[in-house]
Amino acid sequence: RYRYYQNVCAQSYSFVWWDWARWEREIDWMALSGINLAPAFAGQEAVWQRVYRNLGLNQSEIDKYFTGPAFLAWNRMGNLHRWAGPLPPAWHLKQLYLQYRIVERMRSLGMTTVLPAFAGHVPQGILRAFPRVNATRLGHWSHFDCTYSCTYLLDPEDPMFQVIGTLFLKELTKEFGTDHIYSADTFNEMTPLSSDPAYLSRVSSAIFRSMTGADPKALWLMQGWLFQHQPDFWQPAQVRALLHGVPLGRMIVLDLFAESKPVYQWTESFYGQPFIWCMLHNFGGNHGLFGTVEAINHGPFAARRFPNSTMVGTGLVPEGIEQNDMVYELMNELGWRQEPLDLPSWVTRYAERRYGAPNAAAASAWRLLLRSVYNCTGVCVNHNRSPLVRRPSLHMDTELWYNASDVYEAWRLLLSAGAELGSSPTFLYDLVDVTRQAVQQLVSDYYLSIRQAFQSHALPELLTAGGVLVYDLLPELDSLLSSHSLFLLGRWLENARAMATSDREAEQYELNARNQVTLWGPSGNILDYANKQLGGLVLDYYSVRWSLFVSVLVESLNSGRPFHQDQFNQAVFQVERGFIYNKKHYPAVPAGDTMEISRKLFLKYYP
């Protein structure tokens, strides 16, 4: 029945700075891809602000609750408040205007929109306005303390739960109409206050009642991420209790990470509630070639055949987009198939469709990528942990799930196809991406040489490996990325500034954008989680860290004093923070010849 698309996190990692022109392209792509169910989450804070004001909160209490734009996904799920905020009045107006157009376009193309609903989290101001309300603070989220996390959760039995939930949904549907499907996530990466099944049923029942209070036809769409994220808490009894607080068939669960950690298998198909088999694939919008093609080629069909299966659709739920297009095209196509595809012949046709012409070298390159980087098996979690995009240390992860030589060979093959395909924009994008992956592998090799040289006190070798990495390889990677518009830091920052209506807003939005891809929090709370390989970021952030690391190791060998990671972390934090506040303008227009830069890198570095 459904082909679902979008992850709540992508609202922040990818869509946050989009204007209508960019949204329109995305929605058109969704229609062309057969997507028929998707969230429409823009503008909800404007409606929430109206509701909070009606309930007697003042503006400063509301400002202490909303995060900045780049972190709203986690504000909506009760993980964070206030960080990088507040939201300026103009933000609300622009988002409302976008939302009108988004829902209109999605519906006109036959899609069912999913609107947000009340999940039980409230600003602290509610406790002042209603002193007798029964609300408890949840624990802290990730590496944030209670300054920015530990959100208040209303007790499901408190009468205010229904008042707030129904009031919000009535306001929202009055504004945007409705297709009767609503999203709410109460315990996303948050441990509930009690594991008593009766309590968990009360919570889900209260959320559902607050939906039906405003819309008797309501269906609740819930992410199933929590069940596999905290399996120690979510035992079968707890899962069943939460799911059965809602009448069977009135909830749809997204089995969010089904390609690696399916939940339907150990919950008897979500104990009878319908579910959508989703491919998560990407975390944080990281760059890095990756896929689990065998798992997605077989997984949805196995889920359909599962005893008493309640599967009602397939879905794409990456945390960030604009990476690894092939995997998403494959997953979209599988939604229409009755059985698994012959992948090598599919990918050969894919290369032809993508570049607009058949080319033997390009097809061979894709078959190599298919069997290597795109074929991670077992439990694969695609966080880019390459030393390139992580804070340097002597204990970095250089493990690969594939043969590095396959990527180097695909790079060679793509370059050889350049004469024929060089005028195709998709070809140039892929050439950047595959060259970038090859360089990422080379960075690991140089890192291992640096570590080896340091551990065996070989100063000349340390200087050589460190010098090549910092003064040649990373600057060359930066110039490669800077040659393509989709790999520019400047584009991300300019889109952020373009949302602003004043210099002050522009500055706030730019700091939001810079912080998200680097420190992710005031003190590196979720450091490099949303790492990107962008022209400008490689040179002024990753490369500067590596430079400091190499010089600290050299100093350690020269002085005979041991290297201390803690001291280095303190020093490198100043570098990381310095990047966020460097006020440097990064170009949003590409420069240089992609083919030429890739070829130059190839001649110098192809192993």
Coordinates of N, CA, C and O in Angstrom, one line a residue, residues 12 44 48 91 125 142 173 342 351 365 396 414 445 453 470 548 597 603:
S12 N 16.4 18.2 9.7 CA 17.5 19.1 10.1 C 18.8 18.9 9.4 O 19.5 19.8 9.0
Q44 N 5.5 23.7 12.0 CA 4.8 23.3 13.2 C 5.1 24.1 14.4 O 4.3 24.3 15.3
W48 N 2.7 25.6 17.3 CA 3.0 25.4 18.7 C 3.1 26.7 19.5 O 2.6 26.8 20.6
W91 N 11.3 33.4 11.1 CA 11.5 32.0 10.8 C 10.1 31.3 10.7 O 9.8 30.5 9.8
G125 N 7.7 26.2 31.0 CA 6.7 27.3 31.3 C 5.3 26.7 31.6 O 4.6 27.4 32.3
S142 N 21.9 11.7 24.9 CA 23.2 11.7 24.3 C 24.2 12.3 25.3 O 24.2 11.9 26.5
T173 N -4.7 21.3 11.9 CA -5.5 20.8 10.8 C -6.4 21.9 10.3 O -6.7 22.0 9.1
D342 N 18.2 -9.2 -10.2 CA 19.5 -9.6 -10.6 C 20.4 -8.4 -10.5 O 20.4 -7.6 -11.4
A351 N 23.8 2.3 -14.7 CA 24.9 3.2 -15.2 C 24.5 3.9 -16.5 O 24.7 5.1 -16.7
A365 N 32.9 -0.3 -13.7 CA 33.1 0.4 -12.4 C 32.0 0.2 -11.5 O 32.2 -0.1 -10.3
M396 N 42.5 4.9 16.0 CA 41.5 5.2 15.0 C 41.1 4.0 14.3 O 41.9 3.1 14.1
L414 N 36.3 4.7 -14.2 CA 35.5 5.9 -14.4 C 36.3 7.0 -15.1 O 35.8 7.7 -16.0
D445 N 45.6 5.0 5.1 CA 47.0 4.5 4.9 C 48.0 5.4 5.5 O 49.0 5.0 6.1
A453 N 55.2 5.2 12.5 CA 56.5 6.0 12.6 C 56.6 6.5 14.0 O 57.7 6.5 14.6
V470 N 49.2 16.3 5.2 CA 48.7 17.7 5.5 C 48.9 18.7 4.4 O 48.1 19.5 4.1
L548 N 47.7 19.8 13.4 CA 48.0 19.9 14.9 C 48.5 18.5 15.4 O 49.5 18.5 16.2
I597 N 41.4 17.6 -12.0 CA 41.9 17.4 -10.6 C 41.9 15.9 -10.2 O 42.8 15.4 -9.6
L603 N 47.2 10.2 -11.0 CA 48.6 10.0 -11.4 C 49.6 10.0 -10.2 O 50.6 9.3 -10.2

